[in-house]
Short mmCIF file of C-alpha atoms in Angstrom, two decimals:
data_model
loop_
_atom_site.label_atom_id
_atom_site.label_comp_id
_atom_site.label_asym_id
_atom_site.label_seq_id
_atom_site.Cartn_x
_atom_site.Cartn_y
_atom_site.Cartn_z
CA UNK A 605 6.16 -32.42 -95.12
CA UNK A 606 5.40 -28.91 -93.83
CA UNK A 607 3.44 -28.16 -97.01
CA UNK A 608 1.43 -31.37 -96.63
CA UNK A 609 0.41 -30.56 -93.07
CA UNK A 610 -0.51 -26.96 -93.96
CA UNK A 611 -2.71 -28.18 -96.81
CA UNK A 612 -4.25 -30.80 -94.54
CA UNK A 613 -5.13 -28.23 -91.86
CA UNK A 614 -6.68 -25.92 -94.46
CA UNK A 615 -8.77 -28.78 -95.85
CA UNK A 616 -9.97 -29.97 -92.45
CA UNK A 617 -10.55 -26.68 -90.72
CA UNK A 618 -11.28 -24.23 -93.55
CA UNK A 619 -8.70 -21.71 -92.42
CA UNK A 620 -9.78 -21.30 -88.80
CA UNK A 621 -7.22 -20.58 -86.09
CA UNK A 622 -6.58 -23.41 -83.61
CA UNK A 623 -4.70 -24.18 -80.45
CA UNK A 624 -2.63 -26.48 -82.65
CA UNK A 625 -1.54 -23.16 -84.14
CA UNK A 626 0.37 -22.20 -87.25
CA UNK A 627 3.46 -23.97 -85.88
CA UNK A 628 2.04 -27.48 -85.90
CA UNK A 629 4.38 -28.76 -88.65
CA UNK A 630 5.08 -32.41 -88.07
CA UNK A 631 8.81 -31.71 -87.90
CA UNK A 632 8.56 -29.63 -84.74
CA UNK A 633 5.99 -31.88 -83.09
CA UNK A 634 8.26 -34.84 -83.75
CA UNK A 635 11.27 -33.02 -82.30
CA UNK A 636 9.31 -31.91 -79.23
CA UNK A 637 7.95 -35.39 -78.54
CA UNK A 638 11.41 -36.85 -78.98
CA UNK A 639 12.87 -34.38 -76.50
CA UNK A 640 10.06 -35.06 -74.01
CA UNK A 641 10.64 -38.80 -74.15
CA UNK A 642 14.32 -38.16 -73.54
CA UNK A 643 13.47 -36.05 -70.50
CA UNK A 644 11.24 -38.77 -69.08
CA UNK A 645 13.93 -41.38 -69.67
CA UNK A 646 16.43 -39.16 -67.86
CA UNK A 647 14.07 -38.66 -64.93
CA UNK A 648 12.78 -42.20 -64.49
CA UNK A 649 15.74 -44.35 -65.55
CA UNK A 650 19.38 -43.67 -64.68
CA UNK A 651 22.50 -45.75 -65.06
CA UNK A 652 24.38 -47.21 -62.12
CA UNK A 653 26.59 -44.13 -61.80
CA UNK A 654 23.47 -41.89 -61.72
CA UNK A 655 24.14 -40.40 -65.16
CA UNK A 656 20.88 -39.64 -67.03
CA UNK A 657 20.16 -41.78 -70.04
CA UNK A 658 20.30 -39.83 -73.30
CA UNK A 659 17.80 -40.37 -76.07
CA UNK A 660 19.49 -39.98 -79.44
CA UNK A 661 17.41 -37.74 -81.68
CA UNK A 662 17.02 -39.25 -85.15
CA UNK A 663 18.69 -37.50 -88.09
CA UNK A 664 15.23 -37.01 -89.54
CA UNK A 665 14.33 -34.77 -86.62
CA UNK A 666 17.49 -32.70 -87.09
CA UNK A 667 16.68 -32.28 -90.77
CA UNK A 668 13.17 -31.19 -89.84
CA UNK A 669 14.54 -28.68 -87.36
CA UNK A 670 16.74 -27.19 -90.07
CA UNK A 671 13.72 -26.91 -92.34
CA UNK A 672 11.85 -25.15 -89.54
CA UNK A 673 14.71 -22.67 -89.12
CA UNK A 674 14.52 -21.84 -92.80
CA UNK A 675 10.79 -21.29 -92.39
CA UNK A 676 11.39 -18.86 -89.53
CA UNK A 677 13.58 -16.79 -91.84
CA UNK A 678 10.52 -16.20 -94.00
CA UNK A 679 8.63 -14.66 -91.07
CA UNK A 680 9.05 -11.06 -92.20
CA UNK A 681 7.38 -11.87 -95.52
CA UNK A 682 4.48 -13.55 -93.73
CA UNK A 683 4.00 -10.57 -91.39
CA UNK A 684 3.92 -8.15 -94.31
CA UNK A 685 1.35 -10.34 -96.06
CA UNK A 686 -0.81 -10.50 -92.92
CA UNK A 687 -0.67 -6.72 -92.52
CA UNK A 688 -1.71 -6.25 -96.13
CA UNK A 689 -4.62 -8.64 -95.58
CA UNK A 690 -5.64 -6.77 -92.43
CA UNK A 691 -5.63 -3.41 -94.22
CA UNK A 692 -7.59 -4.85 -97.13
CA UNK A 693 -10.37 -6.28 -94.97
CA UNK A 694 -10.51 -3.14 -92.88
CA UNK A 695 -11.33 -1.18 -96.04
CA UNK A 696 -13.85 -3.78 -97.23
CA UNK A 697 -15.69 -3.83 -93.91
CA UNK A 698 -15.88 -0.03 -93.83
CA UNK A 699 -17.32 -0.01 -97.34
CA UNK A 700 -19.89 -2.68 -96.49
CA UNK A 701 -21.02 -0.84 -93.36
CA UNK A 702 -21.48 2.38 -95.34
CA UNK A 703 -23.62 0.67 -97.99
CA UNK A 704 -25.36 -2.15 -96.08
CA UNK A 705 -25.54 -0.89 -92.50
CA UNK A 706 -23.99 -2.36 -89.37
CA UNK A 707 -26.30 -5.39 -89.06
CA UNK A 708 -25.82 -7.38 -92.23
CA UNK A 709 -24.49 -10.86 -92.94
CA UNK A 710 -21.83 -9.58 -95.35
CA UNK A 711 -20.59 -7.20 -92.66
CA UNK A 712 -20.44 -10.09 -90.21
CA UNK A 713 -18.51 -12.29 -92.65
CA UNK A 714 -16.13 -9.43 -93.38
CA UNK A 715 -15.54 -8.90 -89.67
CA UNK A 716 -14.61 -12.57 -89.25
CA UNK A 717 -12.01 -12.24 -91.99
CA UNK A 718 -10.73 -8.96 -90.55
CA UNK A 719 -10.44 -10.53 -87.12
CA UNK A 720 -8.56 -13.50 -88.55
CA UNK A 721 -6.13 -11.08 -90.20
CA UNK A 722 -5.61 -9.34 -86.85
CA UNK A 723 -4.88 -12.75 -85.29
CA UNK A 724 -2.23 -13.46 -87.91
CA UNK A 725 -0.67 -10.10 -87.08
CA UNK A 726 -0.80 -11.10 -83.39
CA UNK A 727 -3.06 -8.12 -82.69
CA UNK A 728 -5.25 -10.00 -80.26
CA UNK A 729 -6.98 -7.05 -78.58
CA UNK A 730 -8.12 -5.77 -81.98
CA UNK A 731 -9.18 -9.26 -83.03
CA UNK A 732 -11.23 -9.65 -79.85
CA UNK A 733 -13.13 -6.41 -80.52
CA UNK A 734 -13.83 -7.37 -84.12
CA UNK A 735 -15.02 -10.88 -83.25
CA UNK A 736 -17.30 -9.45 -80.56
CA UNK A 737 -18.95 -7.28 -83.20
CA UNK A 738 -19.30 -10.22 -85.57
CA UNK A 739 -20.84 -12.34 -82.81
CA UNK A 740 -23.45 -9.66 -82.10
CA UNK A 741 -24.39 -9.54 -85.78
CA UNK A 742 -24.78 -13.32 -86.13
CA UNK A 743 -26.73 -13.57 -82.89
CA UNK A 744 -29.11 -10.75 -83.79
CA UNK A 745 -29.73 -12.12 -87.29
CA UNK A 746 -29.92 -15.88 -86.65
CA UNK A 747 -30.56 -16.43 -82.95
CA UNK A 748 -28.61 -18.44 -80.40
CA UNK A 749 -28.25 -21.81 -82.15
CA UNK A 750 -26.87 -20.97 -85.61
CA UNK A 751 -23.67 -22.49 -86.95
CA UNK A 752 -22.52 -19.06 -88.13
CA UNK A 753 -22.73 -17.89 -84.53
CA UNK A 754 -20.77 -20.98 -83.43
CA UNK A 755 -17.99 -20.08 -85.86
CA UNK A 756 -17.85 -16.50 -84.61
CA UNK A 757 -17.83 -17.65 -80.98
CA UNK A 758 -15.01 -20.08 -81.70
CA UNK A 759 -12.89 -17.28 -83.13
CA UNK A 760 -13.85 -14.96 -80.26
CA UNK A 761 -12.77 -17.57 -77.74
CA UNK A 762 -9.44 -18.10 -79.46
CA UNK A 763 -8.68 -14.38 -79.58
CA UNK A 764 -9.53 -14.00 -75.89
CA UNK A 765 -7.39 -16.99 -74.95
CA UNK A 766 -4.29 -15.32 -76.41
CA UNK A 767 -4.49 -12.36 -74.02
CA UNK A 768 -3.57 -14.30 -70.86
CA UNK A 769 -5.78 -12.32 -68.48
CA UNK A 770 -8.38 -13.44 -65.95
CA UNK A 771 -11.19 -11.49 -67.60
CA UNK A 772 -10.38 -12.65 -71.12
CA UNK A 773 -9.94 -16.24 -69.92
CA UNK A 774 -13.52 -16.09 -68.69
CA UNK A 775 -14.65 -14.69 -72.06
CA UNK A 776 -12.72 -17.42 -73.88
CA UNK A 777 -14.16 -20.17 -71.70
CA UNK A 778 -17.76 -19.04 -72.19
CA UNK A 779 -17.40 -18.45 -75.94
CA UNK A 780 -15.70 -21.77 -76.66
CA UNK A 781 -18.22 -23.72 -74.60
CA UNK A 782 -21.17 -22.03 -76.33
CA UNK A 783 -19.60 -22.75 -79.72
CA UNK A 784 -19.12 -26.39 -78.74
CA UNK A 785 -22.72 -26.68 -77.50
CA UNK A 786 -24.12 -25.35 -80.78
CA UNK A 787 -21.91 -27.55 -82.93
CA UNK A 788 -22.61 -30.64 -80.85
CA UNK A 789 -26.36 -30.19 -81.24
CA UNK A 790 -26.33 -29.21 -84.91
CA UNK A 791 -23.50 -31.39 -86.23
CA UNK A 792 -23.14 -34.24 -83.75
CA UNK A 793 -20.12 -35.47 -81.79
CA UNK A 794 -18.16 -36.84 -84.76
CA UNK A 795 -18.03 -33.72 -86.94
CA UNK A 796 -14.65 -32.03 -87.39
CA UNK A 797 -16.01 -28.64 -86.29
CA UNK A 798 -17.37 -30.12 -83.05
CA UNK A 799 -14.03 -31.79 -82.34
CA UNK A 800 -12.25 -28.54 -83.20
CA UNK A 801 -14.25 -26.66 -80.55
CA UNK A 802 -13.57 -29.37 -77.97
CA UNK A 803 -9.87 -29.30 -78.83
CA UNK A 804 -9.81 -25.55 -78.24
CA UNK A 805 -11.50 -26.01 -74.87
CA UNK A 806 -8.90 -28.61 -73.96
CA UNK A 807 -6.10 -26.24 -74.94
CA UNK A 808 -7.57 -23.43 -72.88
CA UNK A 809 -7.86 -25.71 -69.84
CA UNK A 810 -4.24 -26.75 -70.29
CA UNK A 811 -3.08 -23.14 -70.38
CA UNK A 812 -5.24 -22.26 -67.37
CA UNK A 813 -3.68 -25.23 -65.50
CA UNK A 814 -6.99 -27.08 -65.24
CA UNK A 815 -5.11 -30.28 -65.98
CA UNK A 816 -7.80 -32.82 -65.11
CA UNK A 817 -10.35 -31.06 -67.33
CA UNK A 818 -7.77 -30.77 -70.10
CA UNK A 819 -6.95 -34.46 -69.81
CA UNK A 820 -10.60 -35.47 -70.09
CA UNK A 821 -11.20 -33.23 -73.11
CA UNK A 822 -8.03 -34.31 -74.93
CA UNK A 823 -8.93 -37.97 -74.43
CA UNK A 824 -12.29 -37.32 -76.08
CA UNK A 825 -10.59 -35.49 -78.95
CA UNK A 826 -8.09 -38.33 -79.30
CA UNK A 827 -10.88 -40.91 -79.46
CA UNK A 828 -13.06 -38.93 -81.88
CA UNK A 829 -10.21 -38.07 -84.25
CA UNK A 830 -9.32 -41.75 -84.53
CA UNK A 831 -12.95 -42.52 -85.38
CA UNK A 832 -13.10 -39.81 -88.04
CA UNK A 833 -9.64 -39.94 -89.61
CA UNK A 834 -8.19 -43.30 -88.61
CA UNK A 835 -5.56 -44.22 -86.05
CA UNK A 836 -2.56 -43.00 -88.05
CA UNK A 837 -3.74 -39.51 -88.95
CA UNK A 838 -1.50 -36.46 -88.20
CA UNK A 839 -4.19 -34.87 -86.03
CA UNK A 840 -4.17 -38.00 -83.85
CA UNK A 841 -0.40 -37.55 -83.41
CA UNK A 842 -0.85 -33.92 -82.35
CA UNK A 843 -3.51 -34.87 -79.80
CA UNK A 844 -1.29 -37.66 -78.45
CA UNK A 845 1.48 -35.10 -77.99
CA UNK A 846 -0.82 -32.84 -75.97
CA UNK A 847 -1.95 -35.78 -73.84
CA UNK A 848 1.70 -36.35 -73.08
CA UNK A 849 1.98 -32.69 -72.06
CA UNK A 850 -1.01 -32.97 -69.74
CA UNK A 851 0.28 -36.14 -68.08
CA UNK A 852 3.66 -34.45 -67.59
CA UNK A 853 1.87 -31.64 -65.72
CA UNK A 854 0.03 -34.26 -63.65
CA UNK A 855 3.38 -35.96 -62.87
CA UNK A 856 2.15 -39.23 -64.38
CA UNK A 857 5.36 -40.03 -66.22
CA UNK A 858 4.41 -43.49 -67.49
CA UNK A 859 1.28 -42.14 -69.14
CA UNK A 860 3.20 -39.16 -70.50
CA UNK A 861 5.82 -41.43 -72.05
CA UNK A 862 3.10 -43.62 -73.55
CA UNK A 863 1.48 -40.74 -75.44
CA UNK A 864 4.76 -39.06 -76.43
CA UNK A 865 5.91 -42.39 -77.84
CA UNK A 866 2.61 -42.78 -79.68
CA UNK A 867 3.05 -39.30 -81.15
CA UNK A 868 6.63 -40.07 -82.20
CA UNK A 869 5.56 -43.28 -83.92
CA UNK A 870 2.90 -41.44 -85.88
CA UNK A 871 5.19 -38.54 -86.81
CA UNK A 872 7.83 -40.88 -88.16
CA UNK A 873 5.30 -42.81 -90.25
CA UNK A 874 3.72 -39.68 -91.75
#
């Protein structure tokens, strides 16, 4: 199941980083939604002796949790691989700059790959610097409405959003919105890249506690993903889970339970 979702994300998003993150395996999403529903049940419905109702977690969820624990044990191997990738692209970019100059498309593409490697190493400050350089290259070569620039801006916004600072939040907000604007105009509202940018904006709003804006954006993502992929697609389940999160923050428990339950139904049928 984990392998299926990883392959699916790579196919849909061509290796880009997302607010769904590397940890979006259906097992953990299913466990989280199940726990959330249990919390809502405990809050909103109690027995006559005021004892919270307990939601029994299916054995499938427990098995998925165990699989996730085994995956965590492989973390050291993944980190070493990411560091090797970072060092490799650092050398390649240096070589390209020395032979092609600083403003060249191959340098820009190399910087995007180097920045992605920094992200996988959780080196977000370094990733932010690299993506800024790539953005400057794409903007100077192709202007303000190129899809290559939109891709670089999307990565820049994601790197900035991981730094949890007022200044970088502003950078993330501007970069993600510019990326979304370009993709919306060039690709239309029902393209996966456009929805990806909107999903990242929704995630940033959620983290910044702009819950009403996050709710509006996630509803649009939820609607568009159903149009593109169908109502029972894993990405629809992930969006439903985040809508549940937003409604929890807004203290709208009935709505939260509705979307957590929707996510659980989709996880179990995947």
